[in-house]
Amino acid sequence: MKNSCILFVLFLFTALAKGQTAVDFTKFSKKNGASASIKGNKLEIDWPAQGAIRGKVVLNLTEKTPLFSSLQVSQGKRFQVIATDLQPEFILTIGKRDLISQNGWNIFFDKVPNKPFISHRVGMSNRQVAVRSSGSRTIITVGSLQAANFTGNLEVTLYHGSTLLNVAAVVSTKTDSTAIVYDAGLVSEKPAWQRISWSATNKHYQSALVGAVDTSRNQAVKYRTILGESAGGSLAVFPAPHQYFYPLDEAFNLKFVWFGSNYRKLLPGYGLGIRQDLYGDKRYVPWFNAPPGTAQRLNFYCLLGDGKAEPLLEEVKRYTHQDTYAQLPGYKTMASHFHNEYVMNVMLPGKEAAGTPEFVKVFKSLGLDIVHLGEFHYTAHPKGPDEQRLRELAALFELCQKSSDKDFLLLPGEEPNEFLGGHWLELFSKPVYWVMAKKPGTPFVQEDATHGRVYHVGDKTEMLKLLEVENGLAWTAHARTKGSTGYPDAYKNEAFFKSDHFMGAAWKALPADLSQPRLGKRTLDLLDDFNNWGEKKKILAEADLFTVNFENEMYAHLNVNYLPLSALPDFKSGWQPVVDVLKKGNFFSSTGEVLIPQFTVSGKGAGETVTLKNPAKTTVDFALSWTFPMAFAEIISGDGQKVYRQRVDLLQTTAFGKKVFQVSADLTNRKWVRLEAWDVAANGAFTQTVYLN
């Protein structure tokens, strides 16, 4: 240790004497397989990828030169140069967050681009460099960056075990009430590529020859990826698959990549990269939160290849299972909360064509086994007239039955938003005819010659009665935000909430905050509150989207629940097994890249109660599988008042792995425990709760 410090001081002195930028190596180690050296005014770092393959970045240490002198990849000891003289560039657009009218940083109903905003090219100065080792990663920090009132550093993370790297402008501001969005990419004075490639939204591979004066263009793609190809190899640029997409009501494909010259008239030179549409779906467009003092990671990923771009795109697709939800033995995938409005917009107006509806084909293509709809969202007649309401329900049930088969189950559902407060969803175990209104003298239940049993519900007491009679479930949609601002907190003492027919709430990555290492903190915090309240509630992942078609960027806005079911129920026989799993809580939820096929606490799984013999030395067993390298898992517990977090460091993991863990946890005086696991791109999964005696 003493000798290494002496060498570093000697190097630092020599570097300063020669007038070049010094590099801090004090936290770098070659033990993880990386190599670093300085040659003249350049820093070379290479790292182990797969087998004999290594990646290399060569950085210019001289200011006002392109940071990446070259990006390289090798087979054995011979490196191929993929591209030279590339500068990582970021455009930070800064707007104003409404923290007053609704619910502070949890707001969704904010139209940020309708208020004053300004876009800034993030500038780099004072090229101070530090290299450090962190598990199976090598991290290069370059300073400093500035854009308006945001300052910070550039971070380049090299992920050993693959040619994957992440480029991030890590910046923060002292200004309150700030909302942001960013574009990013790699730019060179002259084109570094012979050809630019991408996948069209119909999955057809596309490419274009590069011209030096090609004006930049925004491109709609599938897989969120743009690729550059040169004589020496290829480079893929893509964002974090879920974190980069701030929440919207629609999953429209808004051309999330760009390539060409003089992008937005802010980035001189030729480049390629990722982008956001400032105006989103032109409804509610909240952008990202940027609370003062938080380190916002404006980042993108690169994957290096020594050959053509098309096979490299196939490698990129592996990180999201080709934008599908991986099949897990013993589990079925379930997605919830879609306002496609096929009944009102297509079936009842007589516009239905023969064959399977497009939205059903989309769901099947995503690897979804079960989809729970949220039809009639302010488009139908929930309160009658009875004839109209029953006709709409009959059409919904017909749609779901026709669309279901042995491999796919489409479940009818609504977002009733009546009686209880805020917004909520319901799920029965079979088709149920009910009207959300009750005239004086009308009985709670009647027999109808056409539809059989029909319920009329007039208040929250009768709503609970209906859930009990028909063995249904209800839960809060988008809790504590949107139309559920203040809920479920406002009704946590109500009889319907305390019933086991009120499941809990739903999870979505809302709001978006690039300083968070996880998604959907709002609802995960609510799950902890449920547990500390002493309520055995569950959290179901939800999408809350409207239009569903093949042109959309569906995967970025989706999430899924993995239900332990060996087979799908037959629609005609009802789907009680699905309701039972949700009610018990022995399932986990995921963005898709991280899976938790096993989780037990002293032998008991999620939804169960266990008596701990030795709480101070409790065994927590879990299994994970992943695509992106993992960041951490957390064993989260509570004592009825406080929440405790035990982090399991996963920095040694590499891409595409799986592992079984056995962790000792001190759960003394705890009443509950659950698990979360997150990767480096903020993709993740979480379990429901194990309750402790």
XYZ file of C-alpha atoms in Angstrom:
693
model
C 0.000 0.000 0.000
C 2.877 2.339 0.938
C 4.710 1.655 -2.327
C 1.564 2.258 -4.422
C 1.027 5.626 -2.726
C 4.635 6.602 -3.442
C 4.233 5.617 -7.090
C 1.008 7.607 -7.355
C 2.597 10.721 -5.837
C 5.549 10.311 -8.214
C 3.207 10.008 -11.159
C 1.207 13.006 -10.035
C 4.338 15.128 -9.727
C 5.640 14.020 -13.138
C 2.311 14.686 -14.800
C 2.035 18.162 -13.339
C 5.632 18.921 -14.311
C 4.819 18.015 -17.928
C 1.692 20.195 -17.874
C -0.780 17.369 -18.544
C -3.864 16.358 -16.596
C -3.161 14.088 -13.638
C -5.176 10.872 -13.210
C -6.158 9.662 -9.756
C -5.601 5.887 -9.539
C -5.794 5.584 -5.740
C -9.038 3.577 -5.864
C -8.170 1.489 -8.913
C -7.132 -2.158 -8.726
C -6.068 -4.557 -11.458
C -7.401 -7.483 -9.430
C -10.762 -7.396 -11.194
C -9.103 -7.853 -14.575
C -8.982 -4.284 -15.866
C -5.802 -2.614 -17.063
C -5.034 1.113 -17.080
C -2.074 3.055 -18.412
C -1.140 6.527 -19.587
C 0.568 7.005 -22.926
C 1.423 10.597 -23.608
C -1.727 12.653 -23.184
C -4.027 9.650 -23.355
C -5.475 7.305 -20.743
C -6.047 3.739 -21.941
C -8.306 1.376 -20.007
C -9.274 -2.085 -21.150
C -11.488 -4.603 -19.393
C -12.404 -8.296 -19.745
C -15.573 -8.976 -21.716
C -16.481 -12.527 -22.750
C -13.829 -15.219 -23.173
C -10.871 -13.719 -25.002
C -12.779 -10.554 -25.894
C -11.756 -7.290 -24.232
C -13.083 -3.777 -24.561
C -10.965 -0.641 -24.507
C -11.571 3.074 -24.110
C -8.833 5.589 -24.845
C -9.462 8.999 -23.294
C -7.896 12.298 -24.281
C -6.518 14.055 -21.197
C -6.106 17.352 -23.025
C -8.968 19.791 -22.618
C -11.023 20.896 -25.616
C -10.386 17.622 -27.446
C -12.933 14.811 -27.946
C -12.996 12.805 -24.711
C -13.036 9.383 -26.395
C -9.908 9.261 -28.508
C -11.059 5.788 -29.526
C -13.365 2.914 -28.616
C -11.927 -0.506 -29.309
C -12.648 -4.214 -28.960
C -10.330 -7.185 -29.249
C -10.324 -10.885 -30.011
C -7.220 -11.970 -28.124
C -4.471 -9.326 -27.918
C -5.239 -7.467 -31.125
C -7.590 -4.509 -30.716
C -9.825 -3.216 -33.492
C -10.666 0.482 -33.505
C -14.432 0.939 -33.800
C -14.494 4.735 -33.761
C -12.252 7.694 -32.995
C -12.624 11.224 -31.638
C -16.079 10.929 -30.105
C -17.416 13.391 -27.573
C -20.221 12.345 -25.197
C -22.813 15.107 -25.411
C -25.891 15.954 -23.361
C -28.700 18.439 -23.829
C -30.416 19.241 -20.538
C -33.824 20.882 -20.790
C -34.871 22.617 -17.589
C -38.467 23.464 -16.701
C -40.600 24.207 -13.663
C -42.242 21.599 -11.432
C -45.638 22.418 -9.889
C -45.188 21.555 -6.207
C -48.212 23.487 -4.943
C -51.462 22.643 -6.720
C -51.546 18.914 -5.976
C -49.135 16.535 -4.308
C -45.612 17.908 -4.590
C -42.963 15.704 -6.149
C -45.522 12.905 -6.694
C -47.464 15.024 -9.185
C -48.463 13.584 -12.555
C -50.999 16.201 -13.662
C -48.304 18.691 -14.597
C -47.839 20.138 -18.076
C -44.207 21.180 -17.828
C -43.636 22.085 -21.517
C -46.595 24.479 -21.407
C -44.557 26.621 -19.007
C -41.250 28.409 -19.748
C -38.284 26.095 -20.248
C -34.868 26.267 -21.858
C -32.481 23.684 -23.322
C -28.744 23.783 -22.602
C -25.795 21.950 -24.081
C -23.958 20.491 -21.094
C -20.436 21.901 -21.104
C -17.258 20.109 -19.997
C -14.259 21.854 -18.455
C -11.380 21.138 -16.048
C -10.681 17.635 -17.357
C -9.764 16.032 -14.045
C -9.871 12.233 -14.206
C -10.147 9.545 -11.548
C -10.367 5.791 -12.096
C -11.752 3.447 -9.480
C -12.672 -0.220 -9.207
C -16.065 -1.251 -7.867
C -16.731 -4.981 -7.866
C -16.832 -6.146 -11.474
C -16.922 -2.564 -12.772
C -14.338 0.077 -13.582
C -15.592 3.645 -13.203
C -13.943 6.671 -14.793
C -14.922 10.095 -13.443
C -14.190 13.163 -15.540
C -14.867 16.694 -14.332
C -16.451 19.008 -14.528
C -19.827 19.563 -16.191
C -22.156 22.530 -16.136
C -25.506 23.506 -17.670
C -27.265 26.584 -16.281
C -27.605 25.969 -12.529
C -26.696 22.265 -12.778
C -23.122 21.137 -12.069
C -21.429 17.764 -11.751
C -19.137 15.255 -13.418
C -19.113 12.717 -16.215
C -19.067 9.048 -15.232
C -18.095 6.246 -17.616
C -18.762 2.767 -16.202
C -17.211 -0.287 -17.834
C -19.048 -3.540 -17.032
C -16.704 -6.501 -16.923
C -18.004 -9.673 -18.521
C -19.428 -7.797 -21.522
C -18.574 -4.930 -23.868
C -21.277 -2.855 -22.165
C -20.517 0.617 -20.867
C -22.599 3.434 -19.431
C -21.977 7.138 -20.018
C -23.588 9.448 -17.471
C -23.637 13.160 -16.767
C -24.182 13.148 -13.007
C -25.430 16.626 -12.183
C -27.392 18.403 -9.481
C -28.904 21.802 -8.774
C -29.671 23.886 -5.707
C -32.803 25.282 -7.351
C -36.114 23.965 -6.065
C -39.227 23.037 -8.102
C -37.212 21.842 -11.086
C -38.324 19.396 -13.770
C -35.906 18.138 -16.419
C -35.578 16.024 -19.525
C -32.448 15.181 -21.519
C -31.085 14.074 -24.881
C -27.645 12.493 -25.259
C -25.256 10.792 -27.639
C -21.784 10.562 -29.145
C -20.659 13.287 -31.563
C -17.581 13.737 -33.743
C -16.420 16.635 -35.894
C -16.510 14.345 -38.934
C -18.687 11.222 -39.239
C -17.121 8.277 -37.447
C -19.494 5.840 -39.162
C -20.006 4.452 -42.629
C -23.546 3.350 -41.940
C -26.279 3.989 -39.347
C -28.687 1.137 -38.512
C -31.807 0.447 -36.471
C -34.841 -1.803 -36.199
C -38.054 -0.335 -37.593
C -41.148 -0.590 -35.398
C -42.229 -3.597 -37.494
C -38.934 -5.313 -36.480
C -37.440 -4.998 -39.983
C -33.740 -4.136 -39.927
C -32.957 -0.757 -41.543
C -29.743 1.098 -42.381
C -28.598 4.283 -44.084
C -25.260 5.340 -45.552
C -23.666 8.270 -43.782
C -23.063 11.592 -45.479
C -20.909 14.305 -43.910
C -23.604 16.944 -44.230
C -26.635 14.811 -43.367
C -28.960 16.953 -41.283
C -29.897 15.239 -38.048
C -33.164 13.368 -38.002
C -35.293 11.793 -35.298
C -36.139 8.159 -35.898
C -38.899 5.878 -34.615
C -37.352 2.520 -33.802
C -38.024 -0.669 -31.933
C -35.736 -1.670 -29.062
C -34.832 2.030 -28.448
C -31.439 1.497 -30.139
C -29.409 3.273 -32.812
C -26.205 1.713 -34.196
C -23.137 3.057 -35.954
C -21.037 0.781 -38.170
C -17.464 1.427 -39.292
C -14.728 -0.575 -40.987
C -13.495 -1.660 -37.557
C -16.773 -2.713 -35.935
C -20.053 -1.412 -34.578
C -21.425 0.550 -31.652
C -24.964 0.432 -30.244
C -26.388 3.358 -28.272
C -29.527 2.885 -26.179
C -31.137 4.148 -22.964
C -32.129 2.385 -19.756
C -35.202 0.497 -21.037
C -37.680 1.792 -18.433
C -36.010 4.542 -16.402
C -35.488 6.826 -19.421
C -39.222 7.061 -20.138
C -41.075 9.474 -17.897
C -44.703 8.452 -17.250
C -47.365 9.310 -19.812
C -50.928 8.121 -20.412
C -49.911 6.893 -23.857
C -47.018 4.724 -25.012
C -46.703 6.470 -28.382
C -43.413 5.943 -30.195
C -42.095 9.503 -30.196
C -38.879 8.841 -32.156
C -36.585 8.192 -29.221
C -33.287 8.083 -31.180
C -31.504 10.538 -33.472
C -28.561 10.623 -35.885
C -26.953 13.125 -38.213
C -25.345 16.565 -38.118
C -26.013 19.525 -35.846
C -28.654 17.846 -33.668
C -31.201 20.412 -32.418
C -28.724 23.085 -33.595
C -26.993 22.573 -30.267
C -24.516 19.771 -30.989
C -22.130 20.689 -33.838
C -20.734 17.687 -35.672
C -22.131 14.306 -36.649
C -23.603 12.088 -33.969
C -26.067 9.460 -32.901
C -27.938 9.081 -29.656
C -31.141 9.017 -27.639
C -33.766 11.722 -27.267
C -37.043 12.665 -25.630
C -39.984 14.500 -27.145
C -40.400 17.578 -24.972
C -44.172 17.599 -25.508
C -44.756 13.890 -24.902
C -48.273 12.751 -25.758
C -49.497 16.359 -25.417
C -51.688 15.455 -22.448
C -50.094 15.580 -19.017
C -46.323 15.732 -19.536
C -44.493 15.755 -16.177
C -40.882 15.097 -17.314
C -38.449 14.028 -14.541
C -38.274 15.334 -10.998
C -35.011 17.066 -10.026
C -35.225 17.955 -6.321
C -32.407 20.225 -5.101
C -29.249 18.414 -4.074
C -30.080 15.126 -5.817
C -27.560 13.588 -8.227
C -29.454 13.219 -11.493
C -27.934 10.591 -13.815
C -28.419 11.698 -17.421
C -27.125 8.505 -18.957
C -27.047 6.131 -21.894
C -25.568 2.716 -22.655
C -23.150 1.612 -25.347
C -22.377 -1.903 -26.528
C -19.257 -2.536 -28.603
C -18.974 -5.137 -31.371
C -16.120 -6.177 -33.648
C -18.377 -6.925 -36.618
C -21.484 -5.733 -38.401
C -24.264 -3.803 -36.679
C -27.075 -6.309 -37.240
C -25.669 -9.083 -34.980
C -24.791 -6.427 -32.401
C -28.448 -5.376 -32.310
C -29.316 -8.977 -31.478
C -27.001 -8.706 -28.479
C -28.727 -5.509 -27.345
C -32.115 -7.222 -27.571
C -30.966 -9.895 -25.125
C -30.957 -7.308 -22.329
C -34.756 -7.071 -22.506
C -35.497 -10.635 -23.667
C -36.285 -9.136 -27.117
C -38.794 -6.797 -25.404
C -40.801 -9.694 -24.004
C -41.446 -11.073 -20.542
C -39.439 -14.239 -20.040
C -41.342 -17.409 -19.289
C -40.549 -18.782 -15.846
C -41.445 -22.427 -15.068
C -44.340 -22.602 -12.628
C -45.370 -18.975 -13.214
C -47.732 -17.056 -15.478
C -47.236 -13.397 -16.378
C -50.001 -10.894 -15.700
C -50.301 -7.231 -16.675
C -53.046 -4.892 -15.484
C -54.773 -1.550 -16.105
C -55.304 -0.891 -19.820
C -57.866 1.616 -21.112
C -57.874 0.381 -24.692
C -61.634 1.069 -24.973
C -62.084 -1.530 -27.696
C -65.701 -2.157 -26.670
C -66.789 1.468 -26.908
C -64.642 2.486 -29.875
C -64.840 -0.635 -32.035
C -67.346 -3.293 -30.999
C -70.471 -1.292 -30.193
C -70.079 1.148 -33.123
C -69.935 -1.907 -35.412
C -66.338 -1.384 -36.570
C -65.039 -4.793 -35.512
C -63.222 -6.747 -38.200
C -62.759 -10.500 -38.376
C -59.809 -12.017 -36.607
C -57.898 -11.246 -33.431
C -57.858 -7.561 -32.395
C -54.471 -5.878 -32.764
C -54.194 -5.045 -29.071
C -54.558 -8.749 -28.182
C -51.823 -9.640 -30.671
C -49.601 -7.000 -29.063
C -50.142 -8.453 -25.593
C -49.353 -11.969 -26.816
C -46.210 -10.783 -28.605
C -44.948 -9.342 -25.310
C -45.079 -12.718 -23.594
C -48.069 -11.834 -21.437
C -50.216 -14.766 -20.317
C -52.922 -12.786 -18.486
C -54.092 -9.230 -19.141
C -56.540 -7.384 -16.901
C -58.385 -4.570 -18.681
C -59.681 -1.267 -17.369
C -62.405 -0.568 -19.923
C -65.163 2.097 -19.806
C -62.821 4.798 -18.456
C -65.208 7.776 -18.733
C -66.466 6.468 -22.087
C -69.461 4.316 -21.109
C -72.554 4.304 -18.904
C -71.557 2.858 -15.513
C -74.677 4.310 -13.832
C -77.064 3.213 -16.544
C -79.578 3.288 -18.098
C -79.552 -0.396 -17.173
C -80.148 -1.623 -20.702
C -77.164 0.354 -22.001
C -74.901 -0.637 -19.126
C -75.703 -4.347 -19.430
C -75.183 -4.265 -23.190
C -71.730 -2.747 -22.682
C -70.801 -5.344 -20.083
C -72.044 -8.161 -22.298
C -69.832 -6.895 -25.123
C -66.838 -6.723 -22.770
C -67.373 -10.293 -21.602
C -67.790 -11.447 -25.203
C -64.524 -9.731 -26.190
C -62.613 -11.355 -23.341
C -64.014 -14.818 -23.967
C -63.300 -14.688 -27.716
C -59.752 -13.435 -27.092
C -58.905 -16.049 -24.464
C -57.513 -19.491 -25.212
C -55.345 -22.109 -23.523
C -52.277 -19.825 -23.792
C -53.801 -16.406 -23.120
C -56.414 -15.085 -20.716
C -58.043 -11.673 -21.196
C -59.825 -10.557 -18.030
C -62.623 -7.999 -17.921
C -62.038 -5.108 -15.574
C -62.934 -1.492 -14.972
C -61.669 1.541 -13.092
C -65.022 2.351 -11.444
C -63.946 5.391 -9.366
C -67.290 5.410 -7.553
C -68.278 5.094 -3.879
C -64.872 4.586 -2.236
C -62.873 7.733 -3.040
C -60.079 8.339 -5.534
C -59.472 5.910 -8.373
C -59.573 2.143 -7.997
C -59.837 -1.059 -9.998
C -61.813 -4.239 -9.523
C -61.409 -7.867 -10.502
C -64.070 -10.549 -10.126
C -63.511 -14.268 -10.647
C -66.099 -14.492 -13.440
C -68.312 -12.151 -15.500
C -70.462 -10.082 -13.129
C -73.251 -7.742 -14.218
C -73.527 -4.705 -11.974
C -74.704 -1.111 -12.230
C -72.999 1.712 -10.312
C -76.255 3.349 -9.270
C -79.347 2.364 -7.319
C -82.712 4.059 -7.535
C -84.948 4.144 -4.439
C -86.746 0.837 -4.026
C -84.370 -1.088 -6.298
C -83.091 -4.264 -4.610
C -79.369 -4.952 -4.314
C -79.661 -7.992 -6.586
C -82.184 -8.893 -9.297
C -82.602 -11.672 -11.835
C -82.564 -10.573 -15.465
C -83.999 -12.792 -18.184
C -81.055 -12.134 -20.516
C -78.078 -11.557 -18.253
C -78.956 -13.510 -15.129
C -78.000 -11.960 -11.799
C -77.648 -8.162 -11.861
C -76.448 -6.047 -8.933
C -77.242 -2.409 -8.234
C -74.708 -0.675 -6.001
C -75.470 2.626 -4.328
C -72.711 3.216 -1.782
C -69.436 1.934 -0.331
C -71.191 -0.531 1.968
C -72.950 -2.206 -0.935
C -69.738 -2.112 -2.972
C -68.022 -4.124 -0.265
C -71.013 -6.470 -0.146
C -70.716 -7.076 -3.894
C -66.991 -7.850 -3.561
C -67.798 -10.305 -0.769
C -70.700 -12.016 -2.544
C -68.819 -12.405 -5.827
C -65.417 -13.003 -4.220
C -63.894 -10.017 -5.971
C -60.915 -7.780 -5.300
C -60.463 -4.022 -5.383
C -57.351 -1.882 -5.050
C -56.203 1.720 -5.330
C -54.986 2.710 -8.785
C -51.907 4.979 -8.989
C -52.004 5.527 -5.220
C -51.110 8.956 -3.835
C -51.020 10.573 -7.270
C -53.215 11.436 -10.282
C -56.882 10.935 -9.372
C -55.878 9.055 -6.214
C -53.993 11.934 -4.607
C -54.583 11.495 -0.864
C -55.682 7.867 -1.221
C -55.662 5.232 0.166
C -54.580 7.175 3.256
C -57.939 8.970 3.438
C -59.902 5.718 3.752
C -57.450 3.481 5.622
C -59.882 3.198 8.561
C -62.902 2.328 6.400
C -64.466 -1.129 6.629
C -64.031 -1.774 2.906
C -60.293 -0.999 3.128
C -59.757 -3.308 6.088
C -61.563 -6.131 4.294
C -59.389 -8.801 2.688
C -61.352 -8.076 -0.502
C -59.516 -4.748 -0.739
C -56.150 -6.014 -1.937
C -54.118 -2.807 -1.551
C -52.727 -0.685 -4.370
C -50.894 -0.774 -7.703
C -47.268 0.015 -8.638
C -45.937 1.995 -11.569
C -42.719 3.936 -12.189
C -44.362 7.246 -11.328
C -43.026 9.835 -10.692
C -39.709 9.604 -12.536
C -36.529 10.750 -10.806
C -33.120 9.996 -12.320
C -31.398 10.196 -8.931
C -33.203 7.087 -7.691
C -31.557 3.657 -8.092
C -35.046 2.074 -8.253
C -38.370 2.791 -9.934
C -41.747 3.498 -8.356
C -40.554 4.540 -4.888
C -43.950 6.171 -4.262
C -45.797 2.852 -4.156
C -43.010 0.838 -2.574
C -43.087 3.310 0.322
C -46.842 2.783 0.498
C -46.341 -0.977 0.788
C -44.085 -0.329 3.783
C -46.758 1.938 5.249
C -49.397 -0.767 4.752
C -47.187 -3.180 6.640
C -46.457 -0.783 9.488
C -50.172 0.021 9.750
C -50.666 -3.674 10.436
C -52.642 -4.170 7.218
C -51.817 -7.255 5.145
C -52.120 -5.519 1.795
C -50.468 -6.268 -1.515
C -49.086 -4.217 -4.380
C -49.876 -5.241 -7.973
C -47.816 -3.870 -10.863
C -49.940 -1.795 -13.279
C -49.404 -0.169 -16.679
C -52.223 2.434 -16.797
C -52.043 2.959 -20.566
C -54.570 3.807 -23.232
C -53.724 2.998 -26.866
C -52.168 -0.432 -27.463
C -50.702 -1.182 -30.901
C -47.542 -2.444 -32.583
C -46.295 1.054 -33.419
C -46.141 2.038 -29.757
C -43.142 1.859 -27.457
C -45.014 -0.571 -25.225
C -42.168 -2.299 -23.421
C -40.675 0.862 -21.899
C -43.967 1.669 -20.157
C -44.873 -1.847 -19.074
C -44.301 -4.033 -16.038
C -45.547 -7.489 -15.102
C -46.606 -9.706 -12.220
C -45.344 -13.293 -12.024
C -48.113 -15.458 -10.553
C -47.352 -19.009 -9.328
C -49.786 -20.867 -11.593
C -49.047 -24.130 -13.359
C -51.740 -23.546 -15.992
C -54.133 -20.836 -17.125
C -57.757 -21.123 -16.010
C -60.342 -21.606 -18.726
C -62.338 -18.411 -19.244
C -65.699 -20.171 -19.253
C -64.944 -21.816 -15.913
C -63.844 -18.552 -14.299
C -60.448 -17.396 -13.115
C -60.687 -17.957 -9.374
C -57.064 -19.228 -9.208
C -55.843 -15.813 -10.411
C -57.887 -14.008 -7.749
C -56.630 -16.430 -5.094
C -52.963 -15.788 -5.920
C -53.430 -12.016 -5.799
C -55.375 -12.234 -2.558
C -52.753 -14.439 -0.897
C -49.843 -12.359 -2.173
C -47.468 -15.156 -3.153
C -46.333 -13.442 -6.364
C -43.621 -10.995 -7.408
C -43.598 -8.030 -9.770
C -40.915 -7.001 -12.261
C -39.961 -4.654 -15.059
C -38.883 -7.833 -16.866
C -35.099 -7.819 -16.651
C -34.846 -9.026 -13.029
C -36.706 -12.107 -11.778
C -37.152 -13.455 -8.226
C -38.278 -17.078 -8.691
C -37.626 -17.900 -5.033
C -38.017 -15.934 -1.766
C -38.500 -17.361 1.723
C -37.914 -16.203 5.273
C -37.181 -19.137 7.575
C -38.925 -21.331 5.028
C -42.073 -19.232 4.527
C -42.881 -17.348 1.344
C -44.562 -14.066 0.466
C -48.119 -13.792 1.785
C -47.399 -16.232 4.618
C -46.762 -15.768 8.340
C -43.750 -17.264 10.095
C -42.770 -17.612 13.748
C -39.063 -16.888 14.101
C -37.161 -19.113 16.491
C -34.099 -16.842 16.546
C -35.038 -13.438 15.066
C -31.479 -12.099 15.384
C -30.220 -14.771 12.980
C -33.048 -15.203 10.509
C -32.255 -16.909 7.215
C -33.539 -15.138 4.107
C -33.288 -17.265 0.969
C -33.864 -15.906 -2.511
C -32.934 -16.597 -6.115
C -32.354 -13.983 -8.786
C -31.878 -14.015 -12.532
C -30.986 -10.923 -14.530
C -29.821 -9.442 -17.839
C -28.096 -6.114 -17.032
C -25.478 -6.406 -14.264
C -27.130 -6.200 -10.868
C -26.660 -3.300 -8.448
C -28.166 -4.472 -5.154
C -30.900 -6.353 -3.389
C -32.563 -5.078 -0.217
C -34.156 -6.979 2.625
C -36.736 -4.481 3.858
C -38.457 -4.910 7.225
C -40.440 -2.933 9.769
C -41.446 -2.917 13.426
C -44.772 -1.122 13.076
C -43.135 2.298 13.224
C -39.843 2.355 11.365
C -38.598 0.801 8.132
C -35.213 -0.956 8.075
C -33.117 -1.759 5.009
C -30.373 -4.356 4.753
C -28.533 -3.974 1.473
C -27.030 -6.964 -0.297
C -24.215 -5.661 -2.499
C -24.334 -7.195 -5.992
C -21.502 -5.200 -7.571
C -19.581 -8.381 -8.403
C -22.274 -9.566 -10.803
C -21.886 -9.419 -14.574
C -24.538 -9.375 -17.299
C -26.843 -12.373 -17.856
C -26.596 -14.276 -14.622
C -28.532 -16.116 -11.971
C -27.719 -17.030 -8.404
C -29.245 -18.380 -5.205
C -28.581 -16.311 -2.089
C -28.787 -17.176 1.594
C -28.518 -14.106 3.799
C -28.606 -13.815 7.567
C -30.791 -10.945 8.787
C -31.451 -9.537 12.245
C -35.251 -9.286 12.398
C -35.527 -8.745 16.149
C -38.807 -6.990 17.014
C -39.769 -6.838 13.330
C -43.308 -7.536 12.183
C -42.799 -7.991 8.476
C -40.151 -8.383 5.772
C -40.005 -8.205 1.976
C -37.388 -8.142 -0.824
C -36.421 -5.838 -3.685
C -33.672 -6.349 -6.307
C -32.408 -3.720 -8.790
C -29.906 -3.682 -11.626
C -27.600 -0.923 -12.862
C -30.272 0.459 -15.228
C -32.857 0.750 -12.403
C -34.742 -2.275 -13.720
C -35.957 -4.411 -10.872
C -38.343 -6.724 -9.113
C -40.009 -6.855 -5.709
C -41.853 -9.447 -3.661
C -44.888 -9.163 -1.466
C -44.560 -9.400 2.309
C -43.751 -12.195 4.742
C -45.429 -11.479 8.103
C -43.571 -12.235 11.325
C -44.686 -13.474 14.708
